[in-house]
XYZ file of C-alpha atoms in Angstrom:
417
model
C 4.356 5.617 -16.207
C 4.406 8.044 -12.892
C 2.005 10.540 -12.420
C 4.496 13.287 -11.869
C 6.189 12.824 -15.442
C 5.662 14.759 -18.344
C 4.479 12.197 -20.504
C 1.368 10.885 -18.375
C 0.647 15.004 -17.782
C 0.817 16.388 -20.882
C 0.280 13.699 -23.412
C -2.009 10.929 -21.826
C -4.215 12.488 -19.272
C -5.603 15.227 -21.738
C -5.477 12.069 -24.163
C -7.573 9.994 -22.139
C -10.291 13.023 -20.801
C -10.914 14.086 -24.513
C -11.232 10.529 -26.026
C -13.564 9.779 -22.428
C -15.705 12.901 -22.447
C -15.688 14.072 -26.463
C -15.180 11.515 -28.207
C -16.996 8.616 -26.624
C -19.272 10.034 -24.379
C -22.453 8.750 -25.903
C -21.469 4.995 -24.953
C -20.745 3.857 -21.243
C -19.837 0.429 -23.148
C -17.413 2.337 -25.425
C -16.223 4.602 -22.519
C -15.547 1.378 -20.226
C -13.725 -0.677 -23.147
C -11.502 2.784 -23.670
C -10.767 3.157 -20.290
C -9.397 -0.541 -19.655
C -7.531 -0.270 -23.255
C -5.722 2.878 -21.674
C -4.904 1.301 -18.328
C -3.328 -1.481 -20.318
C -0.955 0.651 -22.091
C -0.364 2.913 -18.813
C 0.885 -0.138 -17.501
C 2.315 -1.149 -20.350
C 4.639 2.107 -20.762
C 7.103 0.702 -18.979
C 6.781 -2.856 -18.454
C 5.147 -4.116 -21.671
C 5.364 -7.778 -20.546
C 3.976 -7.999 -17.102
C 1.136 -6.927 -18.822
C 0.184 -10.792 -19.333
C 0.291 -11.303 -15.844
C -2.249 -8.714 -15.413
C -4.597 -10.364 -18.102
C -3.766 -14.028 -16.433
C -5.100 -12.493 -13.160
C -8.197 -10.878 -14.669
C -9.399 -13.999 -16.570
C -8.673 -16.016 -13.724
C -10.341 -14.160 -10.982
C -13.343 -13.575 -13.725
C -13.809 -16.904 -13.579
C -13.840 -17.701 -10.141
C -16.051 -15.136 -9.755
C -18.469 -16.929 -12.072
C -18.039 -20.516 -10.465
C -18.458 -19.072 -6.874
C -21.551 -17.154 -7.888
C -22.557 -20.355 -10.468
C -22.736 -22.703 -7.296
C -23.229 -20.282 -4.453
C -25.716 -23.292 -3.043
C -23.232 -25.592 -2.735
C -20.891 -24.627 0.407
C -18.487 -27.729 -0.234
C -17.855 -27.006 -4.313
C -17.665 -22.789 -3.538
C -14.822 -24.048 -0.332
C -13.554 -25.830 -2.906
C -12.750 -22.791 -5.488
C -11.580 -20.298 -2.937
C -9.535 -22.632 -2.335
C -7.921 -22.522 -6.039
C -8.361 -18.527 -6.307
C -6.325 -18.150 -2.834
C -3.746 -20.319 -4.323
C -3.414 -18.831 -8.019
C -3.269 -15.221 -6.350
C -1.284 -16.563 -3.626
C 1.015 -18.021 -5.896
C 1.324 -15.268 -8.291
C 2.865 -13.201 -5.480
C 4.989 -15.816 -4.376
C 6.264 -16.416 -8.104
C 7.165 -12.841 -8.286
C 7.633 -10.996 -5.398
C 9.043 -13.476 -2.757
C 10.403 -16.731 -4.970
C 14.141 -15.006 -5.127
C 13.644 -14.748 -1.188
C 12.911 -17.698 0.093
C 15.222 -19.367 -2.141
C 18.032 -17.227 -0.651
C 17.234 -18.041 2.728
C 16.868 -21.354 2.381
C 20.475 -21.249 1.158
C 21.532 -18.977 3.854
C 20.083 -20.907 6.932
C 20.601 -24.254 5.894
C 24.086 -24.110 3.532
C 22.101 -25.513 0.423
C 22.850 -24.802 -3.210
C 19.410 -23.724 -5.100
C 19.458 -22.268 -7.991
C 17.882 -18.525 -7.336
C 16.589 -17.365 -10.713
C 16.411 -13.499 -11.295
C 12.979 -12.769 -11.456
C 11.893 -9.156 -12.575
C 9.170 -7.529 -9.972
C 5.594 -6.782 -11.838
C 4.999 -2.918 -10.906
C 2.311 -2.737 -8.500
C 1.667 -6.229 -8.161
C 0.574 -6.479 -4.645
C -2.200 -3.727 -4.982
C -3.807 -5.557 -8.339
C -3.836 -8.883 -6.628
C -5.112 -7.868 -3.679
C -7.752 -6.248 -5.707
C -8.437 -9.037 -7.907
C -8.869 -11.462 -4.942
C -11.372 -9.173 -3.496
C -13.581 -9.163 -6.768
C -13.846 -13.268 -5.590
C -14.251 -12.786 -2.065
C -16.831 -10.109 -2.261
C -18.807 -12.058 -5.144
C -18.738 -14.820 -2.439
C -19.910 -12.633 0.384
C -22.947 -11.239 -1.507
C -21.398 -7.343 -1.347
C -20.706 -6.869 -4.723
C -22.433 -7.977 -8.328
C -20.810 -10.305 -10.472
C -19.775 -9.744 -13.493
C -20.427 -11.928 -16.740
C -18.470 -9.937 -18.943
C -14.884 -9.790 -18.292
C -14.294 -6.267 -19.225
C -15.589 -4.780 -16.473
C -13.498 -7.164 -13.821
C -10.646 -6.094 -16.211
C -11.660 -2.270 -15.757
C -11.997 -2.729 -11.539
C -8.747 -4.751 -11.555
C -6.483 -2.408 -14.138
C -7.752 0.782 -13.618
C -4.983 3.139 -13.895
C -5.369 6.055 -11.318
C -5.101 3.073 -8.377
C -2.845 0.318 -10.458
C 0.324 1.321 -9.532
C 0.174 2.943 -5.581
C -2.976 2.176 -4.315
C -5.300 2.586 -2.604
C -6.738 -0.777 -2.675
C -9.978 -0.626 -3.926
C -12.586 -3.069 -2.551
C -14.895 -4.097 -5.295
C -17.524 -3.676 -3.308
C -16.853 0.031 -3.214
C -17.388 0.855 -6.925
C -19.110 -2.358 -8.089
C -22.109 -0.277 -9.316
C -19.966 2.618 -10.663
C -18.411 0.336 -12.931
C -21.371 0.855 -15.301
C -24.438 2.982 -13.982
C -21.707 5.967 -12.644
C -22.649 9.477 -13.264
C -20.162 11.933 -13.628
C -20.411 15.579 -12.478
C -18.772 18.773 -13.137
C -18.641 19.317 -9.364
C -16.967 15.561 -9.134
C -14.709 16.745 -11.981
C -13.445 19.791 -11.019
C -12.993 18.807 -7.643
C -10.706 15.758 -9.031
C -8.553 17.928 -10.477
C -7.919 19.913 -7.265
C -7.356 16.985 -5.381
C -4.973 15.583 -7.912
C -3.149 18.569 -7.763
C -3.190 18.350 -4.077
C -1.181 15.034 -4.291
C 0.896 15.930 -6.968
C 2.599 18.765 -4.814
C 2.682 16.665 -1.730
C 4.356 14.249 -3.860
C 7.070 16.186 -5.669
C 7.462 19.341 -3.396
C 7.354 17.810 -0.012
C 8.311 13.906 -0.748
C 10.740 14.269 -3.168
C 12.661 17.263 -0.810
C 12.485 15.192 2.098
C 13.860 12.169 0.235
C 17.307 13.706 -0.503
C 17.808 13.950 3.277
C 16.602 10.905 3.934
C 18.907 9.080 1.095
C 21.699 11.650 2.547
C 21.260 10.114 5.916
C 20.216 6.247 5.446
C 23.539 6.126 2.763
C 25.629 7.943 4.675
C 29.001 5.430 4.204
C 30.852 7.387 7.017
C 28.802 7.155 10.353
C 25.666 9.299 11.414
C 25.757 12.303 14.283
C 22.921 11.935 16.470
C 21.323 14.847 15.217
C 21.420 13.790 11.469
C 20.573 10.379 12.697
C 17.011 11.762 13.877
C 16.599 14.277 10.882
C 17.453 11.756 9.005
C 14.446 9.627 10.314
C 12.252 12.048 10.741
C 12.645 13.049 6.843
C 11.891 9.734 6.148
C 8.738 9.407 7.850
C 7.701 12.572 6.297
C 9.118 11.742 2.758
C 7.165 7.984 3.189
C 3.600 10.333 4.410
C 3.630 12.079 1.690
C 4.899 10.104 -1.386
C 1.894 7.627 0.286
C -0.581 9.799 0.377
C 0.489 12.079 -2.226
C -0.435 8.916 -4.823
C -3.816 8.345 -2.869
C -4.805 11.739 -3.525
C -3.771 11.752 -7.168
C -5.781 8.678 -7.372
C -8.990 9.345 -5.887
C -8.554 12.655 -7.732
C -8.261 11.047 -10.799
C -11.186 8.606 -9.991
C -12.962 11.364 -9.289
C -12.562 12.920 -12.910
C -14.314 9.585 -14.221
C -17.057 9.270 -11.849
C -15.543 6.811 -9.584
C -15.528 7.338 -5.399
C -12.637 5.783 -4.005
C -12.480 5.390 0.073
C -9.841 7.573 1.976
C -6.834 5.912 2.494
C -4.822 8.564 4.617
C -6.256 10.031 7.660
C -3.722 12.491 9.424
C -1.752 8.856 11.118
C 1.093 11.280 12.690
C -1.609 12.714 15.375
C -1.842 9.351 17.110
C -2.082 8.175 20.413
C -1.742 4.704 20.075
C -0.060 2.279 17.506
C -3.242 0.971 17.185
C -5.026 4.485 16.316
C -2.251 5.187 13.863
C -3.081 1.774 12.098
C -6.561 2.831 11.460
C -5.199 6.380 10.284
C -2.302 5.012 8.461
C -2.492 3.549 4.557
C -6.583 2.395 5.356
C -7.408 0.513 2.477
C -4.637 -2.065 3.389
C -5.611 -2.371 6.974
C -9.044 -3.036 6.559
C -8.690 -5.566 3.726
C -6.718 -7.657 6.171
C -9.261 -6.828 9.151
C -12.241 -8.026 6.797
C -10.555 -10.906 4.752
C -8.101 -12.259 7.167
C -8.452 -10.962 10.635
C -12.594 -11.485 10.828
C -13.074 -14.626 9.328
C -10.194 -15.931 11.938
C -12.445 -14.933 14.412
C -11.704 -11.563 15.492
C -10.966 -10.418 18.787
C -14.293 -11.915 19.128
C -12.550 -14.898 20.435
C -12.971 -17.128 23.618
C -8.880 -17.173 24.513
C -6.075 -14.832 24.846
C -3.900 -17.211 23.236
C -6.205 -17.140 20.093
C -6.472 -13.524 20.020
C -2.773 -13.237 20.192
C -2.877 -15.789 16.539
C -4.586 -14.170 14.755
C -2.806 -10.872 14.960
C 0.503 -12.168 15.147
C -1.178 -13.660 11.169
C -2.533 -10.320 9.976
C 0.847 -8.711 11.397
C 2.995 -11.066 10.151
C 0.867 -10.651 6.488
C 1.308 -7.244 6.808
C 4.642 -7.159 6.897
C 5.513 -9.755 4.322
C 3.155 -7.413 1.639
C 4.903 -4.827 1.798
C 8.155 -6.680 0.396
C 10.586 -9.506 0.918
C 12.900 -8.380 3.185
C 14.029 -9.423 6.611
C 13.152 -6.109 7.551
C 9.677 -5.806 6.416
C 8.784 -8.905 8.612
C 10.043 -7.548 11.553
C 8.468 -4.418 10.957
C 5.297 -6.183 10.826
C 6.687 -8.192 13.992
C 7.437 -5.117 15.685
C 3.485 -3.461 15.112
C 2.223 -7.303 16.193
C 3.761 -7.160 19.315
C 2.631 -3.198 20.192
C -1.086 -3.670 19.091
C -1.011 -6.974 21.072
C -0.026 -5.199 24.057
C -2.380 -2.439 24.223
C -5.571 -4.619 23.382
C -4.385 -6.690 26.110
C -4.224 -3.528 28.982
C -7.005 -1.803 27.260
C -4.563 0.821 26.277
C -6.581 3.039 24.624
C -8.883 3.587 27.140
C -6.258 4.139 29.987
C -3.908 7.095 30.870
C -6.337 9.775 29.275
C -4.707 12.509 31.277
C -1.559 11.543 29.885
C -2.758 12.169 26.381
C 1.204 13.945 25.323
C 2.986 11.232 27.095
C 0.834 8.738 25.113
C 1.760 10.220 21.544
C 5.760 10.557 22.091
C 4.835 6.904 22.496
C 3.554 6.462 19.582
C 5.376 8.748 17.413
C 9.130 6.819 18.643
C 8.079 3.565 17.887
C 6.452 4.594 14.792
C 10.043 6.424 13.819
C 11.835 2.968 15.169
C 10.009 1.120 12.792
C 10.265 3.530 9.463
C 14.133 2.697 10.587
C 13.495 -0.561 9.979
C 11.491 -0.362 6.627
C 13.855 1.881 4.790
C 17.273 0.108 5.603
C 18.730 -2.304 3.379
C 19.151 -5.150 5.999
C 18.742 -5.712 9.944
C 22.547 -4.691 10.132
C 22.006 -1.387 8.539
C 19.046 -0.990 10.804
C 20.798 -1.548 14.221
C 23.865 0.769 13.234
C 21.367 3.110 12.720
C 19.188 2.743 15.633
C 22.592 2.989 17.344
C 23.486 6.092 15.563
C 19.858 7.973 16.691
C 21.039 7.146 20.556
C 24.807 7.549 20.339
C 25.990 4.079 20.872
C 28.356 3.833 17.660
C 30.689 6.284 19.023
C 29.528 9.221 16.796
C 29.080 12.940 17.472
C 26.327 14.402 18.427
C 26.192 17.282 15.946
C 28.274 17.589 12.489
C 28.192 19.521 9.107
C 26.228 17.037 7.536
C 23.703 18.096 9.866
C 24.170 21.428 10.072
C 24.038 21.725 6.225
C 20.851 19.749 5.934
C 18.860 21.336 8.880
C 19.424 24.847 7.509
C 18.877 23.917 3.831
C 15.629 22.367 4.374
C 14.142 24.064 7.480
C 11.369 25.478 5.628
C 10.612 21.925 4.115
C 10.416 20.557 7.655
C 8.113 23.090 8.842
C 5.940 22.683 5.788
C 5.465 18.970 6.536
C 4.939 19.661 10.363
């Protein structure tokens, strides 16, 4: 079920505020137990049996979260079970998400014969994971209560307004909100304006800028230069705000129920550096990495070079597998490696200040070079048209294509910019 259709917005949003704020409002216990029933059958609209995996991951991160807390004085046996909740969540996203891949390659690179089964992709499986492995790891760290009753790790995990898009939600940032929250009519109504917010960015500005960024990235019978580069530059907007469209519909929604979801957008395309767009850019997924992987690897609080350089080219290299399996994903994640290894090596950020314009073209064309990379099909599709944006495939620089698409949707582009 989408936010934008008519079915969540007409039928069960109202559903879900009346039954939450008439019907039940009396019991938090009632109102908690409603509110996980509906996320269920949100998810459920459309893929009614993934909804078991869901469940699986709830009970199963419920009870790690018991046995870490259980024998939090015993360092070996609490190793010990983050050992076996990294490798059920682990493996849960292998299963689904990158099985069919590896399988593939390993019959592509090495002329071998698996069998690849087809393997239907859970909606929004990375996000719940991700969350549900943080309900362990924060238990763990101290940051965040745990619960006895698995309701409420069900409610954190499934809870609809950030189940399908994001953001990921630490448990640690709405542990206590899960019962003691206090809703507000201010906290309401401004909800509702910020859901609004993201639903326009969402289906007037994303959805326009998509049809010239399908136009361009299908395009069966070569790209002009120009339409190579409005094509791209559609893209990153259509990409900004589809992203951040769903965060704001999200938090808005969170907001309606008395939850306080962290920002997860933070104007990215006003960077200077690859590395300040990272901490601008989709938030919630940068600093889960930075405080579950990249921290406890030892930072870049680290006595070598050559160990700094590890443990980014591992969150980098994570970050690029998450986001799907795809040749292109990990060298888009290869790609931002090898940038933000390079500037915390000069000191970057610090340097050139005078150059401040200089630094963002920077910024902004590598940024572009890599959205090439994470909307084509393949690595061939993205070289022909990286080779399209700079002329080298022997096209035009102008044609109708562009011509027709530039003037149609000029007042889009300025809207986004």
């Amino acid at each position: 079920m989408l936010f934008s259709s008519a079915v969540f917005l007409f039928f069960f949003l109202p559903a879900v505020v009346f039954c939450y704020y008439v019907l039940l409002r009396k019991s938090r216990l009632l109102q908690n137990i409603f509110l996980f029933s509906a996320s269920l059958a949100f998810y459920a609209w459309g893929e009614p049996k993934f909804v078991f995996v869901m469940l699986l991951s709830i009970l199963a991160n419920w009870f790690f979260g018991l046995m870490v807390h259980r024998f939090k004085s015993k360092k070996a046996v609490v190793r010990f079970i983050l050992t076996l909740a990294t490798g059920f969540n682990l493996g849960i996203l292998f299963i689904f998400k990158y099985l069919m891949f590896s399988l593939e390659s390993i019959n592509s690179l090495f002329g071998a014969q698996l069998t690849v089964p087809v393997i239907a992709l859970p909606i929004g499986i990375s996000f719940f994971t991700f969350q549900a492995f943080s309900y362990v790891l924060d238990v763990n760290r101290g940051v965040g209560e745990v619960q006895k009753n698995p309701l409420y790790v069900g409610l954190y995990i499934s809870f609809f307004p950030q189940l399908i898009a994001g953001p990921i939600v630490r448990y640690a940032t709405i542990a206590k909100e899960i019962k003691y929250r206090k809703e507000t009519l201010d906290d309401f109504t401004s909800g509702v304006t910020r859901f609004i917010t993201g639903f326009l960015k969402k289906v007037l500005l994303a959805n326009t800028m998509a049809i010239v960024a399908d136009h361009a990235f299908d395009s069966k019978g070569g790209l002009s230069v120009a339409f190579a580069w409005l094509g791209v530059f559609a893209y990153a907007f259509q990409i900004y705000f589809d992203f951040s469209g769903y965060s704001d519909m999200a938090i808005g929604l969170g907001k309606m129920f008395g939850f306080h979801f962290l920002e997860n957008f933070n104007y990215p395309y006003i960077s200077k550096s690859i590395s300040e767009f990272w901490r601008r850019w989709h938030i919630s997924l940068g600093t889960w990495f930075r405080d579950y992987v990249y921290f406890p690897l030892g930072g870049s609080r680290v006595k070598s070079k050559s160990r700094l350089v590890f443990n980014l080219f591992v969150v980098w290299f994570l970050t690029g597998v998450w986001h799907g399996a795809n040749r292109t994903f990990i060298l888009w994640g290869l790609m931002y490696f090898v940038l933000i290894t390079a500037e915390k090596l000069t000191g970057f950020e610090n340097r050139f200040k005078k150059f401040g314009w200089l630094k963002y073209v920077y910024t902004m064309t590598f940024v572009l070079f890599g959205w090439v990379l994470f909307r084509s099909n393949n690595l061939t599709a993205a070289g022909e048209y990286l080779l399209s944006m700079f002329g080298f495939a022997g096209n035009p620089l102008f044609d109708g294509a562009f011509q027709l698409h530039f003037t149609q949707y000029f007042i889009f582009f300025v809207s986004c910019a």
